[in-house]
Short mmCIF file of N, CA and C in Angstrom, two decimals:
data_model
loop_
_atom_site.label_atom_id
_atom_site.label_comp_id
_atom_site.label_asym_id
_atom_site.label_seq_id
_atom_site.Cartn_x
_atom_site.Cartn_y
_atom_site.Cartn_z
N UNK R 1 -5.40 -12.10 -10.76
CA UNK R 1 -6.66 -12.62 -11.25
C UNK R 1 -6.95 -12.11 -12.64
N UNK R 2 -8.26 -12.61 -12.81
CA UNK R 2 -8.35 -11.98 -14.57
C UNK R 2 -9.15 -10.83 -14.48
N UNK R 3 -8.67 -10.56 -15.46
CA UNK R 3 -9.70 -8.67 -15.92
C UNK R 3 -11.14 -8.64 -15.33
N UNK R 4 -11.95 -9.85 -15.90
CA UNK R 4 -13.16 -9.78 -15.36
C UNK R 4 -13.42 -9.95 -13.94
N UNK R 5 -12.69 -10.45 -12.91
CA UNK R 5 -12.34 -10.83 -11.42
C UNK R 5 -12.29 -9.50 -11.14
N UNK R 6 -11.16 -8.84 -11.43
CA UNK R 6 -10.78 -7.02 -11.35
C UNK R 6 -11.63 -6.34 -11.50
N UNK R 7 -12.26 -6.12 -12.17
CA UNK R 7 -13.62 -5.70 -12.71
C UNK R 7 -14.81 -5.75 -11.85
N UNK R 8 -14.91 -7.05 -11.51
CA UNK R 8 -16.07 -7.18 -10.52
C UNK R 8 -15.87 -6.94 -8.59
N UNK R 9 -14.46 -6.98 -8.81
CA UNK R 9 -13.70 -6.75 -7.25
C UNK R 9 -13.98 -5.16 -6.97
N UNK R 10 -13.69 -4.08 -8.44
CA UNK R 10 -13.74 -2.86 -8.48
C UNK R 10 -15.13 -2.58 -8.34
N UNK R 11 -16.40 -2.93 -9.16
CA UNK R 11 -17.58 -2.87 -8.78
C UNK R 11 -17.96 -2.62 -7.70
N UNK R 12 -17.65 -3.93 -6.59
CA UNK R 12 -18.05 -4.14 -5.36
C UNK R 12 -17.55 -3.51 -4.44
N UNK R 13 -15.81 -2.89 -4.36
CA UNK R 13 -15.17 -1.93 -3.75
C UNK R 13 -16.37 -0.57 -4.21
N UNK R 14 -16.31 -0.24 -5.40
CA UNK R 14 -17.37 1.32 -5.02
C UNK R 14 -18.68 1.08 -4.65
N UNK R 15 -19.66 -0.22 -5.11
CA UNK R 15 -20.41 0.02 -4.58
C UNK R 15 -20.26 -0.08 -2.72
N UNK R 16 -19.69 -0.75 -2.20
CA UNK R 16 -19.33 -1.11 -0.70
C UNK R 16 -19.19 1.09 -0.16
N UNK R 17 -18.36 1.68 -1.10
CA UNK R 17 -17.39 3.08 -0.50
C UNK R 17 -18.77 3.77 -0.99
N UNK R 18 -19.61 3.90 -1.40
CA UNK R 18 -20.57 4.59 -2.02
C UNK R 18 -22.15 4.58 -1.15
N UNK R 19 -22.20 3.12 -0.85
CA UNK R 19 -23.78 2.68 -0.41
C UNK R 19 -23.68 2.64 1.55
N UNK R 20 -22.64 1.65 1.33
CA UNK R 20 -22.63 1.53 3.07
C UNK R 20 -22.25 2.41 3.89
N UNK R 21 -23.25 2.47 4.91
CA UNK R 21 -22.72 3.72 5.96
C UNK R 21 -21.62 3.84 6.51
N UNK R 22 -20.88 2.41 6.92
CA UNK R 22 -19.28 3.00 7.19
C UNK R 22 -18.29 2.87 6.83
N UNK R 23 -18.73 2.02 4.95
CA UNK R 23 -17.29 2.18 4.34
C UNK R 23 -17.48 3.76 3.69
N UNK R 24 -18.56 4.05 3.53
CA UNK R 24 -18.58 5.29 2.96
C UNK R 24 -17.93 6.94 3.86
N UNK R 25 -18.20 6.47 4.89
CA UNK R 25 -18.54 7.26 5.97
C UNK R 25 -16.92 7.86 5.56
N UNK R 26 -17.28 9.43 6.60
CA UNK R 26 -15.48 10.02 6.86
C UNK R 26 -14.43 8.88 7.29
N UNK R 27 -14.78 8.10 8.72
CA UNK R 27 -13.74 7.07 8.97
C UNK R 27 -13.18 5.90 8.77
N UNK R 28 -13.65 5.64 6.59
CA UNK R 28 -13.33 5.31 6.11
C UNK R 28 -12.14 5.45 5.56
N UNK R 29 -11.90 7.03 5.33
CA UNK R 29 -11.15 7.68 5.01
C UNK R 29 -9.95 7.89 5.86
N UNK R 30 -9.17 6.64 6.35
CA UNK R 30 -8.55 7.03 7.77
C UNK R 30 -7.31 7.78 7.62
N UNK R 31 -6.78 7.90 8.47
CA UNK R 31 -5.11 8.96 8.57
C UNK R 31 -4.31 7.66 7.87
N UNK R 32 -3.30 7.97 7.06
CA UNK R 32 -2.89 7.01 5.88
C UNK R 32 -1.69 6.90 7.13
N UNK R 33 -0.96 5.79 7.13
CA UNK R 33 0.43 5.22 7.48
C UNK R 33 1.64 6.54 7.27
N UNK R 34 2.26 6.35 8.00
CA UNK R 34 3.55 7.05 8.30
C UNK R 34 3.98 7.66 6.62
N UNK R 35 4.40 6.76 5.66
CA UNK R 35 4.72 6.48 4.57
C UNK R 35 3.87 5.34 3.78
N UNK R 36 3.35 5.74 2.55
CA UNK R 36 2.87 4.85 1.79
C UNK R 36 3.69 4.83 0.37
N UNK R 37 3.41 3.95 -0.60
CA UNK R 37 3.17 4.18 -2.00
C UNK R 37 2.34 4.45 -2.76
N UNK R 38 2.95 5.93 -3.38
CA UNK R 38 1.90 6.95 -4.14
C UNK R 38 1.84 6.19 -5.46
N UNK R 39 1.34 4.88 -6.30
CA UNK R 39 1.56 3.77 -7.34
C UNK R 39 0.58 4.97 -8.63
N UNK R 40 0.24 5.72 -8.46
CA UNK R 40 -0.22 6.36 -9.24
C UNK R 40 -0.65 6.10 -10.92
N UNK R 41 -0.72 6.26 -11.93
CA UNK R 41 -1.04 5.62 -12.83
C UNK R 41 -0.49 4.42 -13.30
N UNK R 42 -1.36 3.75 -13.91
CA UNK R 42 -0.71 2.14 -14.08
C UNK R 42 0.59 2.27 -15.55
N UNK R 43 0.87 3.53 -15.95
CA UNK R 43 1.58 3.32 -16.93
C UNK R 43 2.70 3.83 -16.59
N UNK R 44 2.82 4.15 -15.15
CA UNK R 44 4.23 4.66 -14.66
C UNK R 44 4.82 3.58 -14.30
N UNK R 45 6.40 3.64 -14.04
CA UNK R 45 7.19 2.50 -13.51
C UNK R 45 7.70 3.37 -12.53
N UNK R 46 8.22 4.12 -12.40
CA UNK R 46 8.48 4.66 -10.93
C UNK R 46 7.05 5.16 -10.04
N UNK R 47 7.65 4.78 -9.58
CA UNK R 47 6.59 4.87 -7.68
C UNK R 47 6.97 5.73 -6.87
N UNK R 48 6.17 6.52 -6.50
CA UNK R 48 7.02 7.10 -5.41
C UNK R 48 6.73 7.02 -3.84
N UNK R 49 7.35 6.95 -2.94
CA UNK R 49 7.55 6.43 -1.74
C UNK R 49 7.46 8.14 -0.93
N UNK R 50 6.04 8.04 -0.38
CA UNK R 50 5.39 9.14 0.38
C UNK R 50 5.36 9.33 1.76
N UNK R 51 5.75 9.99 2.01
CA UNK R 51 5.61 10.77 4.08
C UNK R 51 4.47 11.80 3.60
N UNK R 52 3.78 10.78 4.38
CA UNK R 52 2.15 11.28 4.33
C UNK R 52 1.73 12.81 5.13
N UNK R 53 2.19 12.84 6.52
CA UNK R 53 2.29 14.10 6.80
C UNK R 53 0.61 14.18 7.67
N UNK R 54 0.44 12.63 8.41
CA UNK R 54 -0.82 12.82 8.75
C UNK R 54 -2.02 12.62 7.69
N UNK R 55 -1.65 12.74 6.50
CA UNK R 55 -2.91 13.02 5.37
C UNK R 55 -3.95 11.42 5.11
N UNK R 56 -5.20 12.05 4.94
CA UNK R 56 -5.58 10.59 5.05
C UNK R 56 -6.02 10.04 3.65
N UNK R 57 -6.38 9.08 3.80
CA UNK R 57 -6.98 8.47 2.05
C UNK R 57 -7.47 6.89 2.23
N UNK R 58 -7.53 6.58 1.35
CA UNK R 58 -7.87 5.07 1.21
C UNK R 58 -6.70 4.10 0.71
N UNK R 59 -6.45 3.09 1.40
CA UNK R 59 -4.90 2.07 0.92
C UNK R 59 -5.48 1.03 1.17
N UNK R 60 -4.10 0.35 0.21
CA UNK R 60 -4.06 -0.82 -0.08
C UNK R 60 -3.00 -1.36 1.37
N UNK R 61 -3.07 -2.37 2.08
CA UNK R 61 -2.18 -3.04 2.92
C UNK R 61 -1.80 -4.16 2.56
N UNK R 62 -0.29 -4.48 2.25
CA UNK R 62 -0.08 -6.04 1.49
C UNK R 62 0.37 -6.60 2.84
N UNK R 63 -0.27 -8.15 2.97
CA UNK R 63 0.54 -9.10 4.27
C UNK R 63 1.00 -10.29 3.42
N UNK R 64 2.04 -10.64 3.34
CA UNK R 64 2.72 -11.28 2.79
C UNK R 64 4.14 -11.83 3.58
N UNK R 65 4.70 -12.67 3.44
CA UNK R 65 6.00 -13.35 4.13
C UNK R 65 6.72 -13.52 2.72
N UNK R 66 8.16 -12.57 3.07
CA UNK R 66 9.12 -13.04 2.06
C UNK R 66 8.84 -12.23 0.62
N UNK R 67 10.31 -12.84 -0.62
CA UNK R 67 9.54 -12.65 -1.73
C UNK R 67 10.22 -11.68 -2.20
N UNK R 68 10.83 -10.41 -1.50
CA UNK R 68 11.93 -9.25 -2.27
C UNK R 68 13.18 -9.78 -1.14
N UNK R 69 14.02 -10.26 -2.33
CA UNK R 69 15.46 -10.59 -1.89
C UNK R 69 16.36 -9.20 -2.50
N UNK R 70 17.32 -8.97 -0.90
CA UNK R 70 17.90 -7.97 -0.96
C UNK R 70 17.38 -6.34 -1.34
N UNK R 71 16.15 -6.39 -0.54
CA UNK R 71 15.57 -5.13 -0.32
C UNK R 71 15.57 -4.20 1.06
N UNK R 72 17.10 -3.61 0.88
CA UNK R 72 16.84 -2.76 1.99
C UNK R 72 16.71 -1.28 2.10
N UNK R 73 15.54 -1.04 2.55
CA UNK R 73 14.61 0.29 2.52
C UNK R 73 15.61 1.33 3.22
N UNK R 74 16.03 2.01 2.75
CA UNK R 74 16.43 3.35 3.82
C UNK R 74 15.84 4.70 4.22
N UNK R 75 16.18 5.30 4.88
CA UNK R 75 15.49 6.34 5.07
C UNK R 75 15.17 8.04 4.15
N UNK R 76 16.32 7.54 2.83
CA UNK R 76 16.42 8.63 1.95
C UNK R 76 15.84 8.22 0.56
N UNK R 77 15.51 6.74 0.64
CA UNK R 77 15.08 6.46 -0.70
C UNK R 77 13.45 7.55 -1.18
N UNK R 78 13.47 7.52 -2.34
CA UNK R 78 11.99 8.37 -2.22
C UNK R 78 11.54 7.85 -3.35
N UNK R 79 11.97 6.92 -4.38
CA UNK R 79 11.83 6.59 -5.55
C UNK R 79 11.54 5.35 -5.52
N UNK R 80 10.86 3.90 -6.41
CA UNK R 80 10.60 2.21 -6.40
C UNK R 80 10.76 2.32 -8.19
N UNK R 81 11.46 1.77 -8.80
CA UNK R 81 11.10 1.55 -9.99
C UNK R 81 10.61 0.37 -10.12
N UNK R 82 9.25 0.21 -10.43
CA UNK R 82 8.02 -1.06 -10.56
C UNK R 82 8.95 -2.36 -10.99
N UNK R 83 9.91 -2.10 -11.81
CA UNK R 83 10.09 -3.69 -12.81
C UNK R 83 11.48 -4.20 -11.41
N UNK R 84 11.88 -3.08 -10.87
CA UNK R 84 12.61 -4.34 -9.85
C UNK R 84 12.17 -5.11 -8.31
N UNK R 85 10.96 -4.77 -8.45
CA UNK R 85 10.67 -5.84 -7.30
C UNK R 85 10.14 -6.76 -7.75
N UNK R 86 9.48 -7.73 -6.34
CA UNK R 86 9.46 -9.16 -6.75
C UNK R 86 8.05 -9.26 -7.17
N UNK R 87 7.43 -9.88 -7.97
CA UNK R 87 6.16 -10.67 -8.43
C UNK R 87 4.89 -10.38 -7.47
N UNK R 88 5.18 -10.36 -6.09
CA UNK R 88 4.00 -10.23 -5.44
C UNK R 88 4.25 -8.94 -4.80
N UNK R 89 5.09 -8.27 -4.85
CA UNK R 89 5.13 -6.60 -4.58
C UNK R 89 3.80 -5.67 -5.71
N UNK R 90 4.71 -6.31 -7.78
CA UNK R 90 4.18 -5.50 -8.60
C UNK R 90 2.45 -6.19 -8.47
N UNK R 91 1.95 -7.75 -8.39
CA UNK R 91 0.82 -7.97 -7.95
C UNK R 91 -0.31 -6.52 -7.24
N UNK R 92 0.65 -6.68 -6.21
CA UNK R 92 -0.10 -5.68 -5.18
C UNK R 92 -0.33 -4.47 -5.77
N UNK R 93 0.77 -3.64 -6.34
CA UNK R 93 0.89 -2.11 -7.04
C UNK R 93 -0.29 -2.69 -8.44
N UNK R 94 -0.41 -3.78 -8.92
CA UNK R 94 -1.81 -4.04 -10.46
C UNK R 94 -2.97 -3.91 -9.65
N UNK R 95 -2.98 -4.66 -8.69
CA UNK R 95 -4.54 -4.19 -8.11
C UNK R 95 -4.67 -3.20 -7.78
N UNK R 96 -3.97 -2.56 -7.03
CA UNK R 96 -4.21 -1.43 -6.25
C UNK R 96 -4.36 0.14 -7.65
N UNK R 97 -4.07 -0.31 -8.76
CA UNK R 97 -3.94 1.22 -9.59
C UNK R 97 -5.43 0.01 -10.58
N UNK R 98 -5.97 -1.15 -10.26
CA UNK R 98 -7.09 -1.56 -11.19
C UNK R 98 -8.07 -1.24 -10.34
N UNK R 99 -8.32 -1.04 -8.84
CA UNK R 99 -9.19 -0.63 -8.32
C UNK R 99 -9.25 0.70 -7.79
N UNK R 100 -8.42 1.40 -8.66
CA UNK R 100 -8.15 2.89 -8.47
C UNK R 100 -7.95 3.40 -7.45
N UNK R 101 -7.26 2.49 -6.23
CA UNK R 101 -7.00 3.46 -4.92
C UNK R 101 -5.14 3.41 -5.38
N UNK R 102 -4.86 4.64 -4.95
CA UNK R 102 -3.52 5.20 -4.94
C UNK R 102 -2.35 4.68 -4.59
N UNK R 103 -2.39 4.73 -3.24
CA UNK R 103 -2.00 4.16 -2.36
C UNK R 103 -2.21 2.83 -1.96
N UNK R 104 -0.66 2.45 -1.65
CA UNK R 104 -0.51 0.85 -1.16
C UNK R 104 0.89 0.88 0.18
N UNK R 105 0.37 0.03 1.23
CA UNK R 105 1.52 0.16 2.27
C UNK R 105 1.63 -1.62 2.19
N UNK R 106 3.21 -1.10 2.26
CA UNK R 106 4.15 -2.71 2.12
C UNK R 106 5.22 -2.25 2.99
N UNK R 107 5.20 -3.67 4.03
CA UNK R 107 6.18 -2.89 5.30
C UNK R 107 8.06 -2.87 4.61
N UNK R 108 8.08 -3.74 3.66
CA UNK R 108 9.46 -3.63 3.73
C UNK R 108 9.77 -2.42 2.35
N UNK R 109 8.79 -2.24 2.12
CA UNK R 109 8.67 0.01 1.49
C UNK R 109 8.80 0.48 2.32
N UNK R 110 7.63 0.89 3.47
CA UNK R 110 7.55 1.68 4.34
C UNK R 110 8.06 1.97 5.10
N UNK R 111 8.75 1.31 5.63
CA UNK R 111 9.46 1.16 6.75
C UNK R 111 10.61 0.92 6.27
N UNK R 112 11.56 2.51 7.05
CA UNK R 112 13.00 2.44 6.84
C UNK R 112 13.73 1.23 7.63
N UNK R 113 14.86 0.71 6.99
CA UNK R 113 15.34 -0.15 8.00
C UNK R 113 16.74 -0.03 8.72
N UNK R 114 16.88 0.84 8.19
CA UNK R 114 18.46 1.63 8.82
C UNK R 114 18.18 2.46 10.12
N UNK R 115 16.89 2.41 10.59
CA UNK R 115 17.22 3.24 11.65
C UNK R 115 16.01 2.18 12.99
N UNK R 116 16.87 1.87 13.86
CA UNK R 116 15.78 1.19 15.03
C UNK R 116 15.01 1.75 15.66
N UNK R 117 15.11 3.00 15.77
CA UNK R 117 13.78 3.55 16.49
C UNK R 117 12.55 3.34 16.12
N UNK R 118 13.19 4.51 14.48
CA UNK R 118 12.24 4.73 13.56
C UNK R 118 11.28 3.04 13.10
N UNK R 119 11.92 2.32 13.22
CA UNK R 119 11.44 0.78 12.63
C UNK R 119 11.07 0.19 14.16
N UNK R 120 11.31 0.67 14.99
CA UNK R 120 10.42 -0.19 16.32
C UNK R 120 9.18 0.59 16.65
N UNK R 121 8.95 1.57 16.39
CA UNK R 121 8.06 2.63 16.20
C UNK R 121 7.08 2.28 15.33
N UNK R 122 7.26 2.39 13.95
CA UNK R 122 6.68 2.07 12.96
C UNK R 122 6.13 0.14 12.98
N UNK R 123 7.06 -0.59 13.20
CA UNK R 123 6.25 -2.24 13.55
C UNK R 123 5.11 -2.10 14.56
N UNK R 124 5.18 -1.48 15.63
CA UNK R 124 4.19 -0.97 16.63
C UNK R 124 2.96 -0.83 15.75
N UNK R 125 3.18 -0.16 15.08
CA UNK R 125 1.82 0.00 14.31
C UNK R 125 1.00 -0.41 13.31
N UNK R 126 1.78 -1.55 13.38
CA UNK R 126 1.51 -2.26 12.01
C UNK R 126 -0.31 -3.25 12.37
N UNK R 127 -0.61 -3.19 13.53
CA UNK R 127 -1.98 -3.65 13.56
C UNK R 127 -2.77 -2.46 13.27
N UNK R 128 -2.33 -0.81 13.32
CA UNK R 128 -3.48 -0.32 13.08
C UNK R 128 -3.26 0.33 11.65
N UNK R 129 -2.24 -0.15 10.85
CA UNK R 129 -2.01 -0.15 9.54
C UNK R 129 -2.99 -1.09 8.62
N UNK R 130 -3.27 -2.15 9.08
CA UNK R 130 -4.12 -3.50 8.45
C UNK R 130 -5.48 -2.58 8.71
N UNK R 131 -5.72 -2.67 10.30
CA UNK R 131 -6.88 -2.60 10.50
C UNK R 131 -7.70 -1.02 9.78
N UNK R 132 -7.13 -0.17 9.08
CA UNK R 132 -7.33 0.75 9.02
C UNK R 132 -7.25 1.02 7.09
N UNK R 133 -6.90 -0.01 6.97
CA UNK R 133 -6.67 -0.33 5.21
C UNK R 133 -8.39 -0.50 4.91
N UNK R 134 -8.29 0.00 3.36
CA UNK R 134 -9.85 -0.08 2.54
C UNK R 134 -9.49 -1.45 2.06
N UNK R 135 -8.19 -1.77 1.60
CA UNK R 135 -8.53 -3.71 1.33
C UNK R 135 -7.48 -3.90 1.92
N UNK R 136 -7.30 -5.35 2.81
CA UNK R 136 -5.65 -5.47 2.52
C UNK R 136 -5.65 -7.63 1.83
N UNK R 137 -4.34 -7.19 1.02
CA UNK R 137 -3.94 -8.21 0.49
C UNK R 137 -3.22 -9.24 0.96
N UNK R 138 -4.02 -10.24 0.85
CA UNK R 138 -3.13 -11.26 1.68
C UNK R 138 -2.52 -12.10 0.51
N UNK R 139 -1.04 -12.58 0.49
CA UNK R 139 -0.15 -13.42 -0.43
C UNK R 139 -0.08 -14.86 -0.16
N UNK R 140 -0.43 -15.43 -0.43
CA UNK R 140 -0.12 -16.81 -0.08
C UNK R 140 0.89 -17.66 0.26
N UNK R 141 1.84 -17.25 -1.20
CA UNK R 141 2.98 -17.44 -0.83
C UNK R 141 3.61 -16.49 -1.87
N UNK R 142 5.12 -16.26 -1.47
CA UNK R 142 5.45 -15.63 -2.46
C UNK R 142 6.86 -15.74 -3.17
#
């Protein structure tokens, strides 16, 4: 969207985390996902790919179908350099560092895919990953 869209999306995100009793509240603040992306300032290109450790915060959740060809996540990666994913990955990482939350969970980041436990485990939870997000992004197409 445009700057001024961003702008007024960011407005309404703090006033919403600031005024209302339960976006503001502690259990706003929920226990973050297994692993997120730490997208940290918008002038970095590496990302780094976090084991949260229980810790909680506020995220971004992207739902999207498709869109990163030949992305497979493993369990040792710890690094994303921004310029090689696809269009609606870096989308997600612009909003998420224009409305100043940190953190963003994207299942085919998060989730290792080399290991089935670990990834039947982790899909399990992917409803209380959404439901537990401060925005989540929906893609249209991608």
């Amino acid at each position: 969207g445009s700057l001024a869209n961003m702008e007024l999306a960011h407005a309404w995100l703090d006033k919403c985390l600031q005024r209302h009793h339960m976006c503001g509240s502690p259990l706003s603040n929920a226990l973050l996902p297994t692993r997120v992306l730490d997208v940290g300032a918008s002038d970095r290109d590496e990302i780094h790919l976090w084991e949260t450790n229980e810790a909680s915060g506020n995220y971004i959740a992207l739902s999207y179908w498709g869109g990163q060809k030949n992305l497979q996540r493993d369990a040792n990666l710890k690094f994303i350099d921004f310029k090689t994913l696809s269009p609606t990955l870096r989308d997600a990482i612009i909003v998420s560092r224009t409305l100043h939350l940190r953190y963003v969970w994207i299942d085919a980041l998060c989730i290792p895919q080399d290991c089935e436990d670990n990834k039947r485990k982790e899909l399990s939870n992917m409803a209380s990953v959404y439901e537990h997000a401060t925005i989540t992004l929906m893609a249209a197409s991608a």
